[in-house]
Each structure stands twice: as structure tokens, then as C-alpha cells.
mmCIF file with all atom_site columns, C-alpha atoms in Angstrom:
data_model
loop_
_atom_site.group_PDB
_atom_site.id
_atom_site.type_symbol
_atom_site.label_atom_id
_atom_site.label_alt_id
_atom_site.label_comp_id
_atom_site.label_asym_id
_atom_site.label_entity_id
_atom_site.label_seq_id
_atom_site.pdbx_PDB_ins_code
_atom_site.Cartn_x
_atom_site.Cartn_y
_atom_site.Cartn_z
_atom_site.occupancy
_atom_site.B_iso_or_equiv
_atom_site.pdbx_formal_charge
_atom_site.auth_seq_id
_atom_site.auth_comp_id
_atom_site.auth_asym_id
_atom_site.auth_atom_id
_atom_site.pdbx_PDB_model_num
ATOM 1   C CA . MET Y 1 1   ? -3.137  -22.420 16.480  1.00 0.00 ? 20  MET Y CA 1
ATOM 2   C CA . ILE Y 1 2   ? -6.665  -21.024 16.096  1.00 0.00 ? 21  ILE Y CA 1
ATOM 3   C CA . ALA Y 1 3   ? -5.853  -18.306 18.599  1.00 0.00 ? 22  ALA Y CA 1
ATOM 4   C CA . ALA Y 1 4   ? -2.738  -17.406 16.618  1.00 0.00 ? 23  ALA Y CA 1
ATOM 5   C CA . ALA Y 1 5   ? -4.761  -17.237 13.401  1.00 0.00 ? 24  ALA Y CA 1
ATOM 6   C CA . VAL Y 1 6   ? -7.340  -14.952 15.001  1.00 0.00 ? 25  VAL Y CA 1
ATOM 7   C CA . ALA Y 1 7   ? -4.560  -12.758 16.355  1.00 0.00 ? 26  ALA Y CA 1
ATOM 8   C CA . GLY Y 1 8   ? -3.003  -12.629 12.900  1.00 0.00 ? 27  GLY Y CA 1
ATOM 9   C CA . LEU Y 1 9   ? -6.302  -11.610 11.302  1.00 0.00 ? 28  LEU Y CA 1
ATOM 10  C CA . LEU Y 1 10  ? -6.817  -8.826  13.812  1.00 0.00 ? 29  LEU Y CA 1
ATOM 11  C CA . ALA Y 1 11  ? -3.234  -7.641  13.416  1.00 0.00 ? 30  ALA Y CA 1
ATOM 12  C CA . GLY Y 1 12  ? -3.474  -7.715  9.621   1.00 0.00 ? 31  GLY Y CA 1
ATOM 13  C CA . TYR Y 1 13  ? -6.663  -5.687  9.534   1.00 0.00 ? 32  TYR Y CA 1
ATOM 14  C CA . GLY Y 1 14  ? -5.269  -3.334  12.146  1.00 0.00 ? 33  GLY Y CA 1
ATOM 15  C CA . ILE Y 1 15  ? -2.332  -2.360  9.945   1.00 0.00 ? 34  ILE Y CA 1
ATOM 16  C CA . ALA Y 1 16  ? -4.252  -2.447  6.642   1.00 0.00 ? 35  ALA Y CA 1
ATOM 17  C CA . ILE Y 1 17  ? -7.524  -0.632  7.331   1.00 0.00 ? 36  ILE Y CA 1
ATOM 18  C CA . PRO Y 1 18  ? -6.156  2.874   8.020   1.00 0.00 ? 37  PRO Y CA 1
ATOM 19  C CA . VAL Y 1 19  ? -5.878  4.218   4.463   1.00 0.00 ? 38  VAL Y CA 1
ATOM 20  C CA . GLY Y 1 20  ? -2.620  6.097   4.059   1.00 0.00 ? 39  GLY Y CA 1
ATOM 21  C CA . ALA Y 1 21  ? -0.674  7.357   1.061   1.00 0.00 ? 40  ALA Y CA 1
ATOM 22  C CA . VAL Y 1 22  ? -0.093  3.871   -0.360  1.00 0.00 ? 41  VAL Y CA 1
ATOM 23  C CA . GLY Y 1 23  ? -3.789  3.000   -0.075  1.00 0.00 ? 42  GLY Y CA 1
ATOM 24  C CA . ALA Y 1 24  ? -4.783  6.233   -1.808  1.00 0.00 ? 43  ALA Y CA 1
ATOM 25  C CA . TYR Y 1 25  ? -2.287  5.558   -4.587  1.00 0.00 ? 44  TYR Y CA 1
ATOM 26  C CA . LEU Y 1 26  ? -3.626  2.011   -4.937  1.00 0.00 ? 45  LEU Y CA 1
ATOM 27  C CA . VAL Y 1 27  ? -7.155  3.324   -5.514  1.00 0.00 ? 46  VAL Y CA 1
ATOM 28  C CA . ALA Y 1 28  ? -5.899  5.929   -7.998  1.00 0.00 ? 47  ALA Y CA 1
ATOM 29  C CA . VAL Y 1 29  ? -3.863  3.392   -9.993  1.00 0.00 ? 48  VAL Y CA 1
ATOM 30  C CA . THR Y 1 30  ? -6.766  0.937   -10.134 1.00 0.00 ? 49  THR Y CA 1
ATOM 31  C CA . ALA Y 1 31  ? -9.116  3.670   -11.347 1.00 0.00 ? 50  ALA Y CA 1
ATOM 32  C CA . ARG Y 1 32  ? -6.751  4.363   -14.246 1.00 0.00 ? 51  ARG Y CA 1
ATOM 33  C CA . THR Y 1 33  ? -5.662  0.844   -15.163 1.00 0.00 ? 52  THR Y CA 1
ATOM 34  C CA . GLY Y 1 34  ? -8.406  -1.598  -14.203 1.00 0.00 ? 53  GLY Y CA 1
ATOM 35  C CA . TRP Y 1 35  ? -9.038  -4.436  -11.791 1.00 0.00 ? 54  TRP Y CA 1
ATOM 36  C CA . ARG Y 1 36  ? -6.219  -6.817  -12.793 1.00 0.00 ? 55  ARG Y CA 1
ATOM 37  C CA . THR Y 1 37  ? -3.487  -4.243  -12.322 1.00 0.00 ? 56  THR Y CA 1
ATOM 38  C CA . GLY Y 1 38  ? -5.109  -3.005  -9.118  1.00 0.00 ? 57  GLY Y CA 1
ATOM 39  C CA . ALA Y 1 39  ? -5.270  -6.550  -7.807  1.00 0.00 ? 58  ALA Y CA 1
ATOM 40  C CA . GLY Y 1 40  ? -1.572  -7.004  -8.556  1.00 0.00 ? 59  GLY Y CA 1
ATOM 41  C CA . ALA Y 1 41  ? -0.803  -3.816  -6.634  1.00 0.00 ? 60  ALA Y CA 1
ATOM 42  C CA . ALA Y 1 42  ? -3.026  -4.912  -3.741  1.00 0.00 ? 61  ALA Y CA 1
ATOM 43  C CA . LEU Y 1 43  ? -1.244  -8.245  -3.476  1.00 0.00 ? 62  LEU Y CA 1
ATOM 44  C CA . GLY Y 1 44  ? 2.094   -6.427  -3.488  1.00 0.00 ? 63  GLY Y CA 1
ATOM 45  C CA . VAL Y 1 45  ? 1.039   -4.439  -0.414  1.00 0.00 ? 64  VAL Y CA 1
ATOM 46  C CA . ALA Y 1 46  ? -0.290  -7.581  1.264   1.00 0.00 ? 65  ALA Y CA 1
ATOM 47  C CA . THR Y 1 47  ? 2.929   -9.477  0.548   1.00 0.00 ? 66  THR Y CA 1
ATOM 48  C CA . ALA Y 1 48  ? 4.966   -6.747  2.233   1.00 0.00 ? 67  ALA Y CA 1
ATOM 49  C CA . ASP Y 1 49  ? 2.682   -6.922  5.268   1.00 0.00 ? 68  ASP Y CA 1
ATOM 50  C CA . GLY Y 1 50  ? 3.120   -10.698 5.316   1.00 0.00 ? 69  GLY Y CA 1
ATOM 51  C CA . VAL Y 1 51  ? 6.909   -10.385 5.115   1.00 0.00 ? 70  VAL Y CA 1
ATOM 52  C CA . TYR Y 1 52  ? 6.959   -7.975  8.043   1.00 0.00 ? 71  TYR Y CA 1
ATOM 53  C CA . ALA Y 1 53  ? 4.605   -10.187 10.040  1.00 0.00 ? 72  ALA Y CA 1
ATOM 54  C CA . LEU Y 1 54  ? 7.004   -13.089 9.438   1.00 0.00 ? 73  LEU Y CA 1
ATOM 55  C CA . LEU Y 1 55  ? 9.982   -10.998 10.540  1.00 0.00 ? 74  LEU Y CA 1
ATOM 56  C CA . ALA Y 1 56  ? 8.098   -9.931  13.664  1.00 0.00 ? 75  ALA Y CA 1
ATOM 57  C CA . VAL Y 1 57  ? 7.268   -13.453 14.839  1.00 0.00 ? 76  VAL Y CA 1
ATOM 58  C CA . ALA Y 1 58  ? 10.735  -14.693 13.896  1.00 0.00 ? 77  ALA Y CA 1
ATOM 59  C CA . GLY Y 1 59  ? 12.640  -12.096 15.865  1.00 0.00 ? 78  GLY Y CA 1
ATOM 60  C CA . GLY Y 1 60  ? 10.701  -8.910  16.447  1.00 0.00 ? 79  GLY Y CA 1
ATOM 61  C CA . SER Y 1 61  ? 12.402  -8.002  19.699  1.00 0.00 ? 80  SER Y CA 1
ATOM 62  C CA . ALA Y 1 62  ? 15.817  -8.124  18.028  1.00 0.00 ? 81  ALA Y CA 1
ATOM 63  C CA . LEU Y 1 63  ? 14.714  -6.241  14.902  1.00 0.00 ? 82  LEU Y CA 1
ATOM 64  C CA . VAL Y 1 64  ? 13.208  -3.199  16.623  1.00 0.00 ? 83  VAL Y CA 1
ATOM 65  C CA . PRO Y 1 65  ? 16.512  -1.699  17.873  1.00 0.00 ? 84  PRO Y CA 1
ATOM 66  C CA . LEU Y 1 66  ? 18.127  -2.440  14.505  1.00 0.00 ? 85  LEU Y CA 1
ATOM 67  C CA . LEU Y 1 67  ? 15.413  -0.652  12.536  1.00 0.00 ? 86  LEU Y CA 1
ATOM 68  C CA . THR Y 1 68  ? 14.961  2.330   14.824  1.00 0.00 ? 87  THR Y CA 1
ATOM 69  C CA . PRO Y 1 69  ? 18.067  4.261   13.609  1.00 0.00 ? 88  PRO Y CA 1
ATOM 70  C CA . VAL Y 1 70  ? 17.006  3.989   9.931   1.00 0.00 ? 89  VAL Y CA 1
ATOM 71  C CA . MET Y 1 71  ? 13.300  4.655   10.353  1.00 0.00 ? 90  MET Y CA 1
ATOM 72  C CA . THR Y 1 72  ? 13.551  8.375   9.621   1.00 0.00 ? 91  THR Y CA 1
ATOM 73  C CA . PRO Y 1 73  ? 15.568  8.003   6.358   1.00 0.00 ? 92  PRO Y CA 1
ATOM 74  C CA . LEU Y 1 74  ? 13.221  5.258   5.163   1.00 0.00 ? 93  LEU Y CA 1
ATOM 75  C CA . ARG Y 1 75  ? 10.179  7.405   5.930   1.00 0.00 ? 94  ARG Y CA 1
ATOM 76  C CA . TRP Y 1 76  ? 11.664  10.290  3.954   1.00 0.00 ? 95  TRP Y CA 1
ATOM 77  C CA . LEU Y 1 77  ? 12.492  7.981   1.051   1.00 0.00 ? 96  LEU Y CA 1
ATOM 78  C CA . SER Y 1 78  ? 8.981   6.511   1.071   1.00 0.00 ? 97  SER Y CA 1
ATOM 79  C CA . ALA Y 1 79  ? 7.430   9.990   1.171   1.00 0.00 ? 98  ALA Y CA 1
ATOM 80  C CA . LEU Y 1 80  ? 9.680   11.188  -1.663  1.00 0.00 ? 99  LEU Y CA 1
ATOM 81  C CA . VAL Y 1 81  ? 8.749   8.246   -3.903  1.00 0.00 ? 100 VAL Y CA 1
ATOM 82  C CA . LEU Y 1 82  ? 5.034   8.808   -3.311  1.00 0.00 ? 101 LEU Y CA 1
ATOM 83  C CA . VAL Y 1 83  ? 5.251   12.567  -3.915  1.00 0.00 ? 102 VAL Y CA 1
ATOM 84  C CA . VAL Y 1 84  ? 7.116   11.997  -7.191  1.00 0.00 ? 103 VAL Y CA 1
ATOM 85  C CA . LEU Y 1 85  ? 4.492   9.496   -8.332  1.00 0.00 ? 104 LEU Y CA 1
ATOM 86  C CA . ALA Y 1 86  ? 1.675   11.869  -7.382  1.00 0.00 ? 105 ALA Y CA 1
ATOM 87  C CA . ALA Y 1 87  ? 3.301   14.812  -9.175  1.00 0.00 ? 106 ALA Y CA 1
ATOM 88  C CA . ARG Y 1 88  ? 3.884   12.712  -12.271 1.00 0.00 ? 107 ARG Y CA 1
ATOM 89  C CA . ALA Y 1 89  ? 0.247   11.611  -12.365 1.00 0.00 ? 108 ALA Y CA 1
ATOM 90  C CA . ALA Y 1 90  ? -1.043  15.166  -11.852 1.00 0.00 ? 109 ALA Y CA 1
ATOM 91  C CA . ALA Y 1 91  ? 1.194   16.624  -14.572 1.00 0.00 ? 110 ALA Y CA 1
ATOM 92  C CA . ALA Y 1 92  ? 0.205   13.915  -17.035 1.00 0.00 ? 111 ALA Y CA 1
ATOM 93  C CA . ALA Y 1 93  ? -3.481  14.437  -16.207 1.00 0.00 ? 112 ALA Y CA 1
ATOM 94  C CA . VAL Y 1 94  ? -3.283  18.147  -17.027 1.00 0.00 ? 113 VAL Y CA 1
ATOM 95  C CA . ARG Y 1 95  ? -1.231  17.482  -20.157 1.00 0.00 ? 114 ARG Y CA 1
ATOM 96  C CA . THR Y 1 96  ? -3.554  14.856  -21.599 1.00 0.00 ? 115 THR Y CA 1
ATOM 97  C CA . HIS Y 1 97  ? -6.684  16.822  -20.682 1.00 0.00 ? 116 HIS Y CA 1
ATOM 98  C CA . ARG Y 1 98  ? -5.407  19.868  -22.570 1.00 0.00 ? 117 ARG Y CA 1
ATOM 99  C CA . ALA Y 1 99  ? -4.593  17.644  -25.522 1.00 0.00 ? 118 ALA Y CA 1
ATOM 100 C CA . GLY Y 1 100 ? -8.170  16.405  -25.561 1.00 0.00 ? 119 GLY Y CA 1
ATOM 101 C CA . ARG Y 1 101 ? -7.417  12.836  -24.530 1.00 0.00 ? 120 ARG Y CA 1
ATOM 102 C CA . LEU Y 1 102 ? -8.524  10.865  -21.514 1.00 0.00 ? 121 LEU Y CA 1
ATOM 103 C CA . ALA Y 1 103 ? -6.739  12.259  -18.480 1.00 0.00 ? 122 ALA Y CA 1
ATOM 104 C CA . THR Y 1 104 ? -3.901  10.313  -16.887 1.00 0.00 ? 123 THR Y CA 1
ATOM 105 C CA . ARG Y 1 105 ? -3.404  7.938   -19.815 1.00 0.00 ? 124 ARG Y CA 1
ATOM 106 C CA . ASP Y 1 106 ? 0.251   8.920   -20.202 1.00 0.00 ? 125 ASP Y CA 1
ATOM 107 C CA . ASP Y 1 107 ? 1.328   8.975   -16.569 1.00 0.00 ? 126 ASP Y CA 1
ATOM 108 C CA . GLY Y 1 108 ? 2.879   5.524   -16.787 1.00 0.00 ? 127 GLY Y CA 1
ATOM 109 C CA . ALA Y 1 109 ? 0.009   3.807   -15.019 1.00 0.00 ? 128 ALA Y CA 1
ATOM 110 C CA . ALA Y 1 110 ? -1.728  2.934   -18.274 1.00 0.00 ? 129 ALA Y CA 1
ATOM 111 C CA . THR Y 1 111 ? 1.167   0.655   -19.261 1.00 0.00 ? 130 THR Y CA 1
ATOM 112 C CA . LEU Y 1 112 ? 1.546   -0.785  -15.769 1.00 0.00 ? 131 LEU Y CA 1
ATOM 113 C CA . THR Y 1 113 ? 1.123   -4.558  -15.899 1.00 0.00 ? 132 THR Y CA 1
ATOM 114 C CA . PRO Y 1 114 ? -0.194  -6.556  -12.921 1.00 0.00 ? 133 PRO Y CA 1
ATOM 115 C CA . ALA Y 1 115 ? 3.320   -7.932  -12.343 1.00 0.00 ? 134 ALA Y CA 1
ATOM 116 C CA . ARG Y 1 116 ? 4.928   -4.495  -12.404 1.00 0.00 ? 135 ARG Y CA 1
ATOM 117 C CA . ALA Y 1 117 ? 2.196   -3.131  -10.160 1.00 0.00 ? 136 ALA Y CA 1
ATOM 118 C CA . TYR Y 1 118 ? 2.868   -5.962  -7.716  1.00 0.00 ? 137 TYR Y CA 1
ATOM 119 C CA . LEU Y 1 119 ? 6.592   -5.223  -7.573  1.00 0.00 ? 138 LEU Y CA 1
ATOM 120 C CA . THR Y 1 120 ? 6.076   -1.451  -7.399  1.00 0.00 ? 139 THR Y CA 1
ATOM 121 C CA . PHE Y 1 121 ? 3.681   -1.612  -4.461  1.00 0.00 ? 140 PHE Y CA 1
ATOM 122 C CA . LEU Y 1 122 ? 5.723   -4.305  -2.755  1.00 0.00 ? 141 LEU Y CA 1
ATOM 123 C CA . GLY Y 1 123 ? 8.731   -1.995  -2.857  1.00 0.00 ? 142 GLY Y CA 1
ATOM 124 C CA . ILE Y 1 124 ? 6.833   1.087   -1.688  1.00 0.00 ? 143 ILE Y CA 1
ATOM 125 C CA . THR Y 1 125 ? 5.301   -0.780  1.246   1.00 0.00 ? 144 THR Y CA 1
ATOM 126 C CA . LEU Y 1 126 ? 8.597   -2.371  2.282   1.00 0.00 ? 145 LEU Y CA 1
ATOM 127 C CA . LEU Y 1 127 ? 10.035  1.125   2.692   1.00 0.00 ? 146 LEU Y CA 1
ATOM 128 C CA . ASN Y 1 128 ? 7.908   1.600   5.805   1.00 0.00 ? 147 ASN Y CA 1
ATOM 129 C CA . PRO Y 1 129 ? 9.628   -0.114  8.771   1.00 0.00 ? 148 PRO Y CA 1
ATOM 130 C CA . MET Y 1 130 ? 6.760   0.889   11.059  1.00 0.00 ? 149 MET Y CA 1
ATOM 131 C CA . THR Y 1 131 ? 4.903   -2.192  9.825   1.00 0.00 ? 150 THR Y CA 1
ATOM 132 C CA . VAL Y 1 132 ? 7.387   -4.666  11.285  1.00 0.00 ? 151 VAL Y CA 1
ATOM 133 C CA . ILE Y 1 133 ? 7.573   -2.645  14.503  1.00 0.00 ? 152 ILE Y CA 1
ATOM 134 C CA . TYR Y 1 134 ? 3.772   -2.706  14.679  1.00 0.00 ? 153 TYR Y CA 1
ATOM 135 C CA . PHE Y 1 135 ? 3.674   -6.494  14.348  1.00 0.00 ? 154 PHE Y CA 1
ATOM 136 C CA . ALA Y 1 136 ? 6.610   -6.935  16.717  1.00 0.00 ? 155 ALA Y CA 1
ATOM 137 C CA . ALA Y 1 137 ? 4.920   -4.779  19.351  1.00 0.00 ? 156 ALA Y CA 1
ATOM 138 C CA . LEU Y 1 138 ? 1.750   -6.835  19.099  1.00 0.00 ? 157 LEU Y CA 1
ATOM 139 C CA . VAL Y 1 139 ? 3.632   -10.105 19.381  1.00 0.00 ? 158 VAL Y CA 1
ATOM 140 C CA . LEU Y 1 140 ? 5.677   -8.896  22.345  1.00 0.00 ? 159 LEU Y CA 1
ATOM 141 C CA . ALA Y 1 141 ? 2.616   -7.428  24.067  1.00 0.00 ? 160 ALA Y CA 1
ATOM 142 C CA . THR Y 1 142 ? 0.883   -10.810 24.137  1.00 0.00 ? 161 THR Y CA 1
ATOM 143 C CA . GLY Y 1 143 ? 3.665   -12.231 26.292  1.00 0.00 ? 162 GLY Y CA 1
ATOM 144 C CA . PRO Y 1 144 ? 3.334   -15.973 26.945  1.00 0.00 ? 163 PRO Y CA 1
ATOM 145 C CA . ALA Y 1 145 ? 0.317   -16.129 24.618  1.00 0.00 ? 164 ALA Y CA 1
ATOM 146 C CA . ALA Y 1 146 ? 2.407   -15.051 21.618  1.00 0.00 ? 165 ALA Y CA 1
ATOM 147 C CA . PRO Y 1 147 ? 2.772   -17.611 18.801  1.00 0.00 ? 166 PRO Y CA 1
ATOM 148 C CA . ALA Y 1 148 ? 5.803   -19.648 19.817  1.00 0.00 ? 167 ALA Y CA 1
ATOM 149 C CA . THR Y 1 149 ? 5.596   -22.890 17.844  1.00 0.00 ? 168 THR Y CA 1
ATOM 150 C CA . PRO Y 1 150 ? 6.209   -23.104 14.082  1.00 0.00 ? 169 PRO Y CA 1
ATOM 151 C CA . PRO Y 1 151 ? 2.538   -24.004 13.318  1.00 0.00 ? 170 PRO Y CA 1
ATOM 152 C CA . ALA Y 1 152 ? 1.268   -21.100 15.439  1.00 0.00 ? 171 ALA Y CA 1
ATOM 153 C CA . ARG Y 1 153 ? 3.692   -18.652 13.846  1.00 0.00 ? 172 ARG Y CA 1
ATOM 154 C CA . THR Y 1 154 ? 2.725   -19.876 10.393  1.00 0.00 ? 173 THR Y CA 1
ATOM 155 C CA . ALA Y 1 155 ? -0.958  -19.446 11.212  1.00 0.00 ? 174 ALA Y CA 1
ATOM 156 C CA . PHE Y 1 156 ? -0.325  -15.907 12.497  1.00 0.00 ? 175 PHE Y CA 1
ATOM 157 C CA . VAL Y 1 157 ? 1.608   -14.851 9.388   1.00 0.00 ? 176 VAL Y CA 1
ATOM 158 C CA . LEU Y 1 158 ? -0.838  -16.413 6.908   1.00 0.00 ? 177 LEU Y CA 1
ATOM 159 C CA . ALA Y 1 159 ? -3.808  -14.870 8.705   1.00 0.00 ? 178 ALA Y CA 1
ATOM 160 C CA . ALA Y 1 160 ? -2.155  -11.438 8.690   1.00 0.00 ? 179 ALA Y CA 1
ATOM 161 C CA . LEU Y 1 161 ? -1.394  -11.852 4.979   1.00 0.00 ? 180 LEU Y CA 1
ATOM 162 C CA . LEU Y 1 162 ? -4.993  -12.872 4.266   1.00 0.00 ? 181 LEU Y CA 1
ATOM 163 C CA . ALA Y 1 163 ? -6.407  -9.939  6.205   1.00 0.00 ? 182 ALA Y CA 1
ATOM 164 C CA . SER Y 1 164 ? -4.198  -7.436  4.408   1.00 0.00 ? 183 SER Y CA 1
ATOM 165 C CA . ALA Y 1 165 ? -4.929  -8.986  1.004   1.00 0.00 ? 184 ALA Y CA 1
ATOM 166 C CA . THR Y 1 166 ? -8.710  -8.880  1.440   1.00 0.00 ? 185 THR Y CA 1
ATOM 167 C CA . TRP Y 1 167 ? -8.645  -5.243  2.523   1.00 0.00 ? 186 TRP Y CA 1
ATOM 168 C CA . GLN Y 1 168 ? -6.268  -4.130  -0.242  1.00 0.00 ? 187 GLN Y CA 1
ATOM 169 C CA . LEU Y 1 169 ? -8.406  -5.956  -2.827  1.00 0.00 ? 188 LEU Y CA 1
ATOM 170 C CA . LEU Y 1 170 ? -11.423 -4.115  -1.428  1.00 0.00 ? 189 LEU Y CA 1
ATOM 171 C CA . LEU Y 1 171 ? -9.595  -0.821  -2.010  1.00 0.00 ? 190 LEU Y CA 1
ATOM 172 C CA . ALA Y 1 172 ? -8.809  -1.946  -5.565  1.00 0.00 ? 191 ALA Y CA 1
ATOM 173 C CA . THR Y 1 173 ? -12.502 -2.683  -6.093  1.00 0.00 ? 192 THR Y CA 1
ATOM 174 C CA . GLY Y 1 174 ? -13.238 0.854   -4.939  1.00 0.00 ? 193 GLY Y CA 1
ATOM 175 C CA . GLY Y 1 175 ? -10.846 2.137   -7.582  1.00 0.00 ? 194 GLY Y CA 1
ATOM 176 C CA . THR Y 1 176 ? -12.624 0.097   -10.255 1.00 0.00 ? 195 THR Y CA 1
ATOM 177 C CA . LEU Y 1 177 ? -16.015 1.483   -9.224  1.00 0.00 ? 196 LEU Y CA 1
ATOM 178 C CA . LEU Y 1 178 ? -14.574 4.997   -9.242  1.00 0.00 ? 197 LEU Y CA 1
ATOM 179 C CA . ALA Y 1 179 ? -13.384 4.542   -12.806 1.00 0.00 ? 198 ALA Y CA 1
ATOM 180 C CA . ARG Y 1 180 ? -16.825 3.359   -13.928 1.00 0.00 ? 199 ARG Y CA 1
ATOM 181 C CA . THR Y 1 181 ? -18.530 6.300   -12.257 1.00 0.00 ? 200 THR Y CA 1
ATOM 182 C CA . LEU Y 1 182 ? -16.215 9.044   -13.553 1.00 0.00 ? 201 LEU Y CA 1
ATOM 183 C CA . THR Y 1 183 ? -15.393 8.075   -17.121 1.00 0.00 ? 202 THR Y CA 1
ATOM 184 C CA . GLY Y 1 184 ? -15.407 11.497  -18.798 1.00 0.00 ? 203 GLY Y CA 1
ATOM 185 C CA . PRO Y 1 185 ? -12.263 13.563  -19.390 1.00 0.00 ? 204 PRO Y CA 1
ATOM 186 C CA . ARG Y 1 186 ? -13.255 16.191  -16.808 1.00 0.00 ? 205 ARG Y CA 1
ATOM 187 C CA . GLY Y 1 187 ? -14.073 13.523  -14.232 1.00 0.00 ? 206 GLY Y CA 1
ATOM 188 C CA . ARG Y 1 188 ? -10.756 11.780  -14.803 1.00 0.00 ? 207 ARG Y CA 1
ATOM 189 C CA . LEU Y 1 189 ? -8.865  15.065  -14.544 1.00 0.00 ? 208 LEU Y CA 1
ATOM 190 C CA . THR Y 1 190 ? -10.645 16.002  -11.312 1.00 0.00 ? 209 THR Y CA 1
ATOM 191 C CA . THR Y 1 191 ? -10.085 12.624  -9.659  1.00 0.00 ? 210 THR Y CA 1
ATOM 192 C CA . ALA Y 1 192 ? -6.461  12.476  -10.824 1.00 0.00 ? 211 ALA Y CA 1
ATOM 193 C CA . LEU Y 1 193 ? -5.697  15.883  -9.312  1.00 0.00 ? 212 LEU Y CA 1
ATOM 194 C CA . ALA Y 1 194 ? -7.648  15.093  -6.143  1.00 0.00 ? 213 ALA Y CA 1
ATOM 195 C CA . SER Y 1 195 ? -5.895  11.757  -5.653  1.00 0.00 ? 214 SER Y CA 1
ATOM 196 C CA . SER Y 1 196 ? -2.470  13.296  -6.326  1.00 0.00 ? 215 SER Y CA 1
ATOM 197 C CA . THR Y 1 197 ? -3.163  16.003  -3.747  1.00 0.00 ? 216 THR Y CA 1
ATOM 198 C CA . LEU Y 1 198 ? -4.340  13.440  -1.198  1.00 0.00 ? 217 LEU Y CA 1
ATOM 199 C CA . ILE Y 1 199 ? -1.328  11.197  -1.790  1.00 0.00 ? 218 ILE Y CA 1
ATOM 200 C CA . THR Y 1 200 ? 1.017   14.156  -1.355  1.00 0.00 ? 219 THR Y CA 1
ATOM 201 C CA . VAL Y 1 201 ? -0.645  15.256  1.890   1.00 0.00 ? 220 VAL Y CA 1
ATOM 202 C CA . LEU Y 1 202 ? -0.536  11.721  3.302   1.00 0.00 ? 221 LEU Y CA 1
ATOM 203 C CA . ALA Y 1 203 ? 3.083   11.279  2.193   1.00 0.00 ? 222 ALA Y CA 1
ATOM 204 C CA . VAL Y 1 204 ? 4.088   14.489  3.935   1.00 0.00 ? 223 VAL Y CA 1
ATOM 205 C CA . GLY Y 1 205 ? 2.314   13.136  7.009   1.00 0.00 ? 224 GLY Y CA 1
ATOM 206 C CA . LEU Y 1 206 ? 4.718   10.195  7.015   1.00 0.00 ? 225 LEU Y CA 1
ATOM 207 C CA . VAL Y 1 207 ? 7.605   12.474  7.931   1.00 0.00 ? 226 VAL Y CA 1
ATOM 208 C CA . THR Y 1 208 ? 5.808   15.174  9.934   1.00 0.00 ? 227 THR Y CA 1
ATOM 209 C CA . GLY Y 1 209 ? 3.405   13.077  11.977  1.00 0.00 ? 228 GLY Y CA 1
#
């Protein structure tokens, strides 16, 4: 069971550490809303990773051929959602800056509660079927050493969930520090536009990479 837990930790960090469009959006939202909302968003991402890890150990080999035909539409949908969110944040940042208020206060993130942030990021992350394929590939690659018993599978899933949660919370902390460093209207406008651009580029990469 210890080996399964270690494997789960490594797998969880492996999928979480590369910062993509969702990670960039997590940092941007936390910078605008604060730690509690960012933590809710981070746990939403981690929950999705945990769900996919559970699906992988429960029947990864059967799920891969089922998901393959819908991967492209789901990638496009995920990219579209992220681009819309980025455009909305950028437009609101420009609008509020011109009006003389703190940038990005009216982009919807300011009223985002921790619970809503959790559900929003859970949904965005679940749109990416590559996560379950990633976990399934790891499980299948280990062959006989793969977690086969219920305790081992539970340890793998919980460890993957823990790894993802700690990394996503670290990203949220980065967003909090960013907000404390750039508190002026110009700083908020600059970071809002920069984060929106980055999110858009990374989202486009989901369907062109």
C-alpha cells in the first residue's frame, strides 16, 4: 500500500505541476478575489484530478477507447470556456480602469464565492479527458505492480488527490502574493491583461498542440 501511495503522489504531482491554462486562471482569480476563493478553486481542480485517478484505477484500460473519440470536442470546449473567461476579465479590467476603479472588480471574479469557485474549476478541469488517460497510462505501464487491491487503489487515489491539492494551493498562494505586490490600479490592469493573454495562449495550445 505504501508503494501505491508513493506512486499516487508522483502521478498527482506529474499531472499538476505543469502550469497550463487552468493553473494560470487559478492564479489570476486568486489575485483578484483572495485566498479563500483561490483555495476553493484549487480544491476544485484537485477533486477533478482525484476523480480521474479513481476512474483510471477502476477501469482505465476500458475508458481509454471510450474517451478517445470525444477528446477533440472536449478540448475545443475547454479552450472555448477559458478564452471566454479570459476575454471577459480583460474587458472588465479595461472598463474599470478607465472608470477610475480598481481593475477587474467587475469581471465576475469579485463576487465569486469559494463554493462557486470550487464548482467552476471542477467543471473546467473535468473537461480535459487527457487527465484520466494520463493516470490510466501510468497504471497500465506499471503492469503487475499496479494497485490491484481496494486498499492499494484507495491509497493511490488519495495520494494523487493530496499531491494535486498541495500544488494547486501553492498556485493560489502565488496569486495572493501577486495581489499584495501589485495593488495599484495600473498594476491590476497590467496583470489582468497579462494573465488573460497567457490564459488565451495556453487555451489555444490545448487544441493546436
